[in-house]
Amino acid sequence: MTISRNRLYQLFKYSVYALLTLNIFIFYAEESAAVPMQYPDGVDLDNFREAFSATLDTLAWVILLLMFELETWVLDDRHFTRPVRLGLHGLRGLCYVAIVVAFTGYVDDMLFVSTTVAFAGGDLCKLPAGDWSWAATFGEYVAITAQNCAGLGGAGPYLQFEGLPVLVDAVSHSEIVRLAWVDVINAGVWLLVVLVLEIDVRLQERGRLEGAALHSSNAVKFVLYAILFLAAIYWGFKGDFVDFWDAFLWLVAFVFIEMNVFDWRAEDKAAAYQPG
């Protein structure tokens, strides 16, 4: 039995979508592990967007991705009745609200890790066992114990995250702040990507994604996707495999959406040239 090239392509595409869905649970596990240290009083509605910004962001983006897939590939033009159109647009609107909320969570996380005070103590091994933690990287904390204290952070001086019993050295803190900034930039650029893609879809629905509009869209998206690619490379070099893998999958997923729009334009053009 042979499998057509198109079927293999669709299988690969939906496998990528499935892997992105799995990332929701991976990010939830990571952020849940950091909650006891970063939010010792627990997570409530006020700080939920900060504590689970990556989980909320990924969930909303996966739903949004599936909405784009429905509109640009799965559904034919005849399926776009008014209730279907209103339902798709309404659900996408909710996703955009969640994405913006998650973006503010990334900003708050960046502001949090950027705020430190000088630590008065000088020897990690003299700290009460179990009372203090070390910031291993952005969002990851290790309890300071008698067994690991000598191998953490060299000789100091150390910085303390404001309001928390968490320490870090200056070099590691600079790296943590950079990683937090990459999160903010990455999330902000994706907002711009989806804004441009929304404009593309609306123009294509009206048969106006041509000429200057098409060239301008492609130029803007080239710059935006280049920034996202650089963010993925940065995460890869810094050893943050989950963020690198997630960024790579999202780039691949939106290549599929771009190809959907391209095929949609080609079908509309072919239909327009058919003799009436």
Short mmCIF file of C-alpha atoms in Angstrom, two decimals:
data_model
loop_
_atom_site.label_atom_id
_atom_site.label_comp_id
_atom_site.label_asym_id
_atom_site.label_seq_id
_atom_site.Cartn_x
_atom_site.Cartn_y
_atom_site.Cartn_z
CA MET A 1 0.00 0.00 0.00
CA THR A 2 1.39 3.42 -0.94
CA ILE A 3 0.77 6.68 0.89
CA SER A 4 0.40 9.82 -1.18
CA ARG A 5 2.75 12.75 -0.70
CA ASN A 6 -0.16 14.93 0.36
CA ARG A 7 -1.22 12.44 3.03
CA LEU A 8 2.32 12.30 4.40
CA TYR A 9 2.41 16.10 4.46
CA GLN A 10 -0.87 16.26 6.38
CA LEU A 11 0.34 13.58 8.81
CA PHE A 12 3.52 15.54 9.47
CA LYS A 13 1.57 18.78 9.91
CA TYR A 14 -0.84 17.36 12.45
CA SER A 15 2.01 15.60 14.27
CA VAL A 16 3.57 19.03 14.80
CA TYR A 17 0.24 20.34 16.09
CA ALA A 18 0.05 17.36 18.49
CA LEU A 19 3.56 18.03 19.80
CA LEU A 20 2.63 21.67 20.43
CA THR A 21 -0.40 20.48 22.39
CA LEU A 22 1.90 18.26 24.48
CA ASN A 23 4.00 21.34 25.29
CA ILE A 24 1.04 22.76 27.24
CA PHE A 25 1.50 20.01 29.82
CA ILE A 26 5.31 20.30 29.78
CA PHE A 27 5.15 24.03 30.54
CA TYR A 28 2.53 23.43 33.22
CA ALA A 29 4.81 20.90 34.94
CA GLU A 30 7.78 23.31 34.78
CA GLU A 31 5.83 26.29 36.11
CA SER A 32 4.16 24.21 38.82
CA ALA A 33 7.60 23.17 40.07
CA ALA A 34 8.62 26.85 40.40
CA VAL A 35 5.42 27.97 42.13
CA PRO A 36 6.34 26.94 45.73
CA MET A 37 9.50 29.05 45.58
CA GLN A 38 8.34 32.06 43.59
CA TYR A 39 4.86 32.20 45.19
CA PRO A 40 5.24 30.87 48.76
CA ASP A 41 1.78 32.16 49.72
CA GLY A 42 0.14 30.29 46.85
CA VAL A 43 -1.26 31.26 43.46
CA ASP A 44 -4.49 33.25 43.24
CA LEU A 45 -6.26 35.05 40.43
CA ASP A 46 -4.01 38.09 40.81
CA ASN A 47 -0.75 36.25 40.16
CA PHE A 48 -1.99 33.30 38.07
CA ARG A 49 -0.99 35.00 34.80
CA GLU A 50 2.56 35.44 36.13
CA ALA A 51 2.86 31.95 37.62
CA PHE A 52 1.52 30.15 34.54
CA SER A 53 2.21 32.61 31.73
CA ALA A 54 3.85 30.01 29.44
CA THR A 55 1.05 27.49 30.02
CA LEU A 56 -1.69 30.03 29.37
CA ASP A 57 0.18 31.39 26.36
CA THR A 58 0.73 27.97 24.78
CA LEU A 59 -2.87 26.86 25.38
CA ALA A 60 -4.27 29.99 23.73
CA TRP A 61 -1.84 29.72 20.82
CA VAL A 62 -2.70 26.07 20.18
CA ILE A 63 -6.42 26.92 20.02
CA LEU A 64 -5.65 29.89 17.78
CA LEU A 65 -3.50 27.71 15.52
CA LEU A 66 -6.37 25.24 15.12
CA MET A 67 -8.72 28.12 14.30
CA PHE A 68 -6.37 29.27 11.54
CA GLU A 69 -6.11 25.69 10.28
CA LEU A 70 -9.89 25.43 10.07
CA GLU A 71 -10.26 28.73 8.27
CA THR A 72 -7.35 28.40 5.84
CA TRP A 73 -7.49 24.67 5.05
CA VAL A 74 -10.20 22.45 6.55
CA LEU A 75 -13.34 24.46 5.78
CA ASP A 76 -14.46 25.21 2.24
CA ASP A 77 -15.89 28.59 1.31
CA ARG A 78 -19.40 27.13 1.39
CA HIS A 79 -18.96 26.28 5.08
CA PHE A 80 -18.45 29.90 6.07
CA THR A 81 -21.99 30.64 7.11
CA ARG A 82 -22.60 33.58 9.40
CA PRO A 83 -22.82 31.42 12.60
CA VAL A 84 -19.58 29.61 11.70
CA ARG A 85 -17.78 32.86 10.95
CA LEU A 86 -19.01 34.48 14.17
CA GLY A 87 -18.02 31.40 16.17
CA LEU A 88 -14.50 31.30 14.73
CA HIS A 89 -13.97 35.02 15.22
CA GLY A 90 -15.38 34.94 18.76
CA LEU A 91 -13.16 32.05 19.83
CA ARG A 92 -10.13 33.70 18.25
CA GLY A 93 -10.98 36.90 20.10
CA LEU A 94 -10.90 35.02 23.41
CA CYS A 95 -7.55 33.52 22.44
CA TYR A 96 -6.14 36.97 21.71
CA VAL A 97 -7.27 38.18 25.13
CA ALA A 98 -5.52 35.20 26.77
CA ILE A 99 -2.35 35.80 24.71
CA VAL A 100 -2.20 39.47 25.70
CA VAL A 101 -2.74 38.50 29.35
CA ALA A 102 0.09 35.96 29.05
CA PHE A 103 2.28 38.63 27.48
CA THR A 104 1.77 40.88 30.50
CA GLY A 105 2.75 37.87 32.62
CA TYR A 106 6.05 37.60 30.73
CA VAL A 107 6.63 41.31 31.34
CA ASP A 108 5.92 40.90 35.06
CA ASP A 109 8.29 37.92 35.24
CA MET A 110 11.01 40.00 33.58
CA LEU A 111 10.46 42.84 36.03
CA PHE A 112 10.53 40.40 38.95
CA VAL A 113 13.87 38.79 38.05
CA SER A 114 15.34 42.21 37.27
CA THR A 115 14.73 43.40 40.83
CA THR A 116 17.36 42.25 43.32
CA VAL A 117 19.04 43.52 46.47
CA ALA A 118 22.57 42.92 47.72
CA PHE A 119 22.83 39.90 50.03
CA ALA A 120 24.54 40.68 53.32
CA GLY A 121 25.79 37.16 53.97
CA GLY A 122 28.93 35.87 52.33
CA ASP A 123 29.04 32.10 52.77
CA LEU A 124 26.28 29.92 51.34
CA CYS A 125 27.31 27.02 53.55
CA LYS A 126 26.47 29.04 56.69
CA LEU A 127 22.86 29.51 55.69
CA PRO A 128 20.17 27.51 57.53
CA ALA A 129 19.63 24.28 55.62
CA GLY A 130 16.39 24.26 53.64
CA ASP A 131 15.60 27.95 54.16
CA TRP A 132 17.32 29.33 51.06
CA SER A 133 17.37 28.46 47.37
CA TRP A 134 19.64 29.16 44.44
CA ALA A 135 18.40 30.41 41.04
CA ALA A 136 19.91 27.84 38.69
CA THR A 137 18.43 29.56 35.63
CA PHE A 138 15.30 31.47 34.69
CA GLY A 139 12.38 29.81 36.51
CA GLU A 140 14.44 26.99 38.05
CA TYR A 141 15.47 26.92 41.71
CA VAL A 142 17.63 24.56 43.74
CA ALA A 143 17.48 24.25 47.52
CA ILE A 144 20.80 25.24 49.14
CA THR A 145 22.04 22.36 51.27
CA ALA A 146 25.23 21.37 53.04
CA GLN A 147 25.92 18.98 50.19
CA ASN A 148 25.71 21.48 47.29
CA CYS A 149 26.47 24.87 48.89
CA ALA A 150 30.18 24.80 48.02
CA GLY A 151 29.49 24.35 44.32
CA LEU A 152 27.01 27.19 43.90
CA GLY A 153 28.02 30.63 42.67
CA GLY A 154 31.70 30.75 43.58
CA ALA A 155 32.72 33.12 46.37
CA GLY A 156 30.13 35.85 45.86
CA PRO A 157 29.02 38.55 46.26
CA TYR A 158 25.44 37.40 45.91
CA LEU A 159 22.15 39.01 45.00
CA GLN A 160 18.76 38.23 46.52
CA PHE A 161 15.49 38.37 44.64
CA GLU A 162 13.42 40.98 46.41
CA GLY A 163 11.01 39.47 48.92
CA LEU A 164 12.16 35.87 48.43
CA PRO A 165 14.85 33.68 50.06
CA VAL A 166 16.45 33.09 46.65
CA LEU A 167 20.07 33.94 45.84
CA VAL A 168 22.06 34.28 42.62
CA ASP A 169 25.46 35.61 41.59
CA ALA A 170 25.86 38.61 39.30
CA VAL A 171 26.84 36.62 36.20
CA SER A 172 23.94 34.17 36.51
CA HIS A 173 21.55 37.02 37.26
CA SER A 174 22.51 38.80 34.04
CA GLU A 175 21.82 35.62 32.09
CA ILE A 176 18.45 35.15 33.81
CA VAL A 177 17.43 38.72 32.93
CA ARG A 178 18.43 38.18 29.30
CA LEU A 179 16.36 34.99 29.12
CA ALA A 180 13.40 36.85 30.60
CA TRP A 181 13.79 39.58 27.99
CA VAL A 182 13.90 36.99 25.20
CA ASP A 183 10.56 35.65 26.49
CA VAL A 184 9.07 39.14 26.34
CA ILE A 185 10.45 39.87 22.86
CA ASN A 186 9.39 36.47 21.53
CA ALA A 187 5.84 36.85 22.86
CA GLY A 188 5.56 40.40 21.52
CA VAL A 189 6.79 39.45 18.06
CA TRP A 190 4.33 36.56 17.86
CA LEU A 191 1.54 39.04 18.58
CA LEU A 192 2.70 41.05 15.57
CA VAL A 193 2.92 37.90 13.41
CA VAL A 194 -0.63 36.89 14.16
CA LEU A 195 -1.83 40.45 13.57
CA VAL A 196 -0.30 40.40 10.07
CA LEU A 197 -1.70 36.92 9.45
CA GLU A 198 -5.17 38.06 10.49
CA ILE A 199 -4.92 40.89 7.96
CA ASP A 200 -3.80 38.37 5.32
CA VAL A 201 -6.79 36.12 5.97
CA ARG A 202 -9.26 39.00 5.93
CA LEU A 203 -7.78 40.34 2.67
CA GLN A 204 -7.79 36.86 1.12
CA GLU A 205 -11.46 36.42 2.02
CA ARG A 206 -12.14 39.57 -0.01
CA GLY A 207 -9.77 38.63 -2.83
CA ARG A 208 -7.48 41.58 -2.08
CA LEU A 209 -4.28 39.85 -0.95
CA GLU A 210 -2.40 40.95 -4.06
CA GLY A 211 0.21 43.42 -5.25
CA ALA A 212 1.54 45.89 -2.70
CA ALA A 213 -0.50 44.34 0.14
CA LEU A 214 1.04 40.91 -0.48
CA HIS A 215 4.59 42.23 -0.86
CA SER A 216 4.31 44.36 2.29
CA SER A 217 2.92 41.43 4.28
CA ASN A 218 5.73 39.12 3.13
CA ALA A 219 8.42 41.70 3.94
CA VAL A 220 7.09 42.36 7.45
CA LYS A 221 6.69 38.64 8.19
CA PHE A 222 10.22 37.92 6.95
CA VAL A 223 11.61 40.32 9.57
CA LEU A 224 9.34 38.99 12.31
CA TYR A 225 10.09 35.32 11.59
CA ALA A 226 13.83 36.14 11.50
CA ILE A 227 13.59 37.58 15.03
CA LEU A 228 11.72 34.49 16.22
CA PHE A 229 14.37 32.26 14.61
CA LEU A 230 17.13 34.17 16.41
CA ALA A 231 15.26 33.74 19.72
CA ALA A 232 15.08 29.98 19.11
CA ILE A 233 18.82 29.87 18.37
CA TYR A 234 19.53 31.81 21.56
CA TRP A 235 17.55 29.31 23.65
CA GLY A 236 19.33 26.45 21.89
CA PHE A 237 22.79 27.84 22.72
CA LYS A 238 21.80 28.54 26.32
CA GLY A 239 20.75 24.96 26.86
CA ASP A 240 17.05 25.66 27.35
CA PHE A 241 15.89 22.76 25.20
CA VAL A 242 12.18 23.02 26.00
CA ASP A 243 11.99 26.67 24.93
CA PHE A 244 14.12 25.95 21.86
CA TRP A 245 11.98 22.97 20.86
CA ASP A 246 8.76 24.90 21.44
CA ALA A 247 10.00 27.86 19.38
CA PHE A 248 11.09 25.56 16.56
CA LEU A 249 7.73 23.77 16.47
CA TRP A 250 5.82 27.06 16.37
CA LEU A 251 7.88 28.28 13.43
CA VAL A 252 7.16 25.04 11.57
CA ALA A 253 3.45 25.24 12.46
CA PHE A 254 3.08 28.74 11.08
CA VAL A 255 4.94 27.77 7.93
CA PHE A 256 2.04 25.34 7.45
CA ILE A 257 -0.48 28.14 7.95
CA GLU A 258 1.40 30.32 5.46
CA MET A 259 1.32 27.45 2.96
CA ASN A 260 -2.41 27.05 3.58
CA VAL A 261 -2.95 30.70 2.69
CA PHE A 262 -0.74 30.28 -0.40
CA ASP A 263 -2.78 27.26 -1.58
CA TRP A 264 -6.00 29.13 -0.82
CA ARG A 265 -4.88 32.03 -3.04
CA ALA A 266 -3.90 29.58 -5.79
CA GLU A 267 -7.31 27.88 -5.69
CA ASP A 268 -9.15 31.20 -5.80
CA LYS A 269 -7.05 32.33 -8.77
CA ALA A 270 -7.65 29.05 -10.61
CA ALA A 271 -11.40 29.37 -10.01
CA ALA A 272 -11.38 32.96 -11.25
CA TYR A 273 -9.68 31.98 -14.52
CA GLN A 274 -12.08 29.14 -15.27
CA PRO A 275 -14.42 30.01 -18.13
CA GLY A 276 -17.88 30.85 -16.88
#
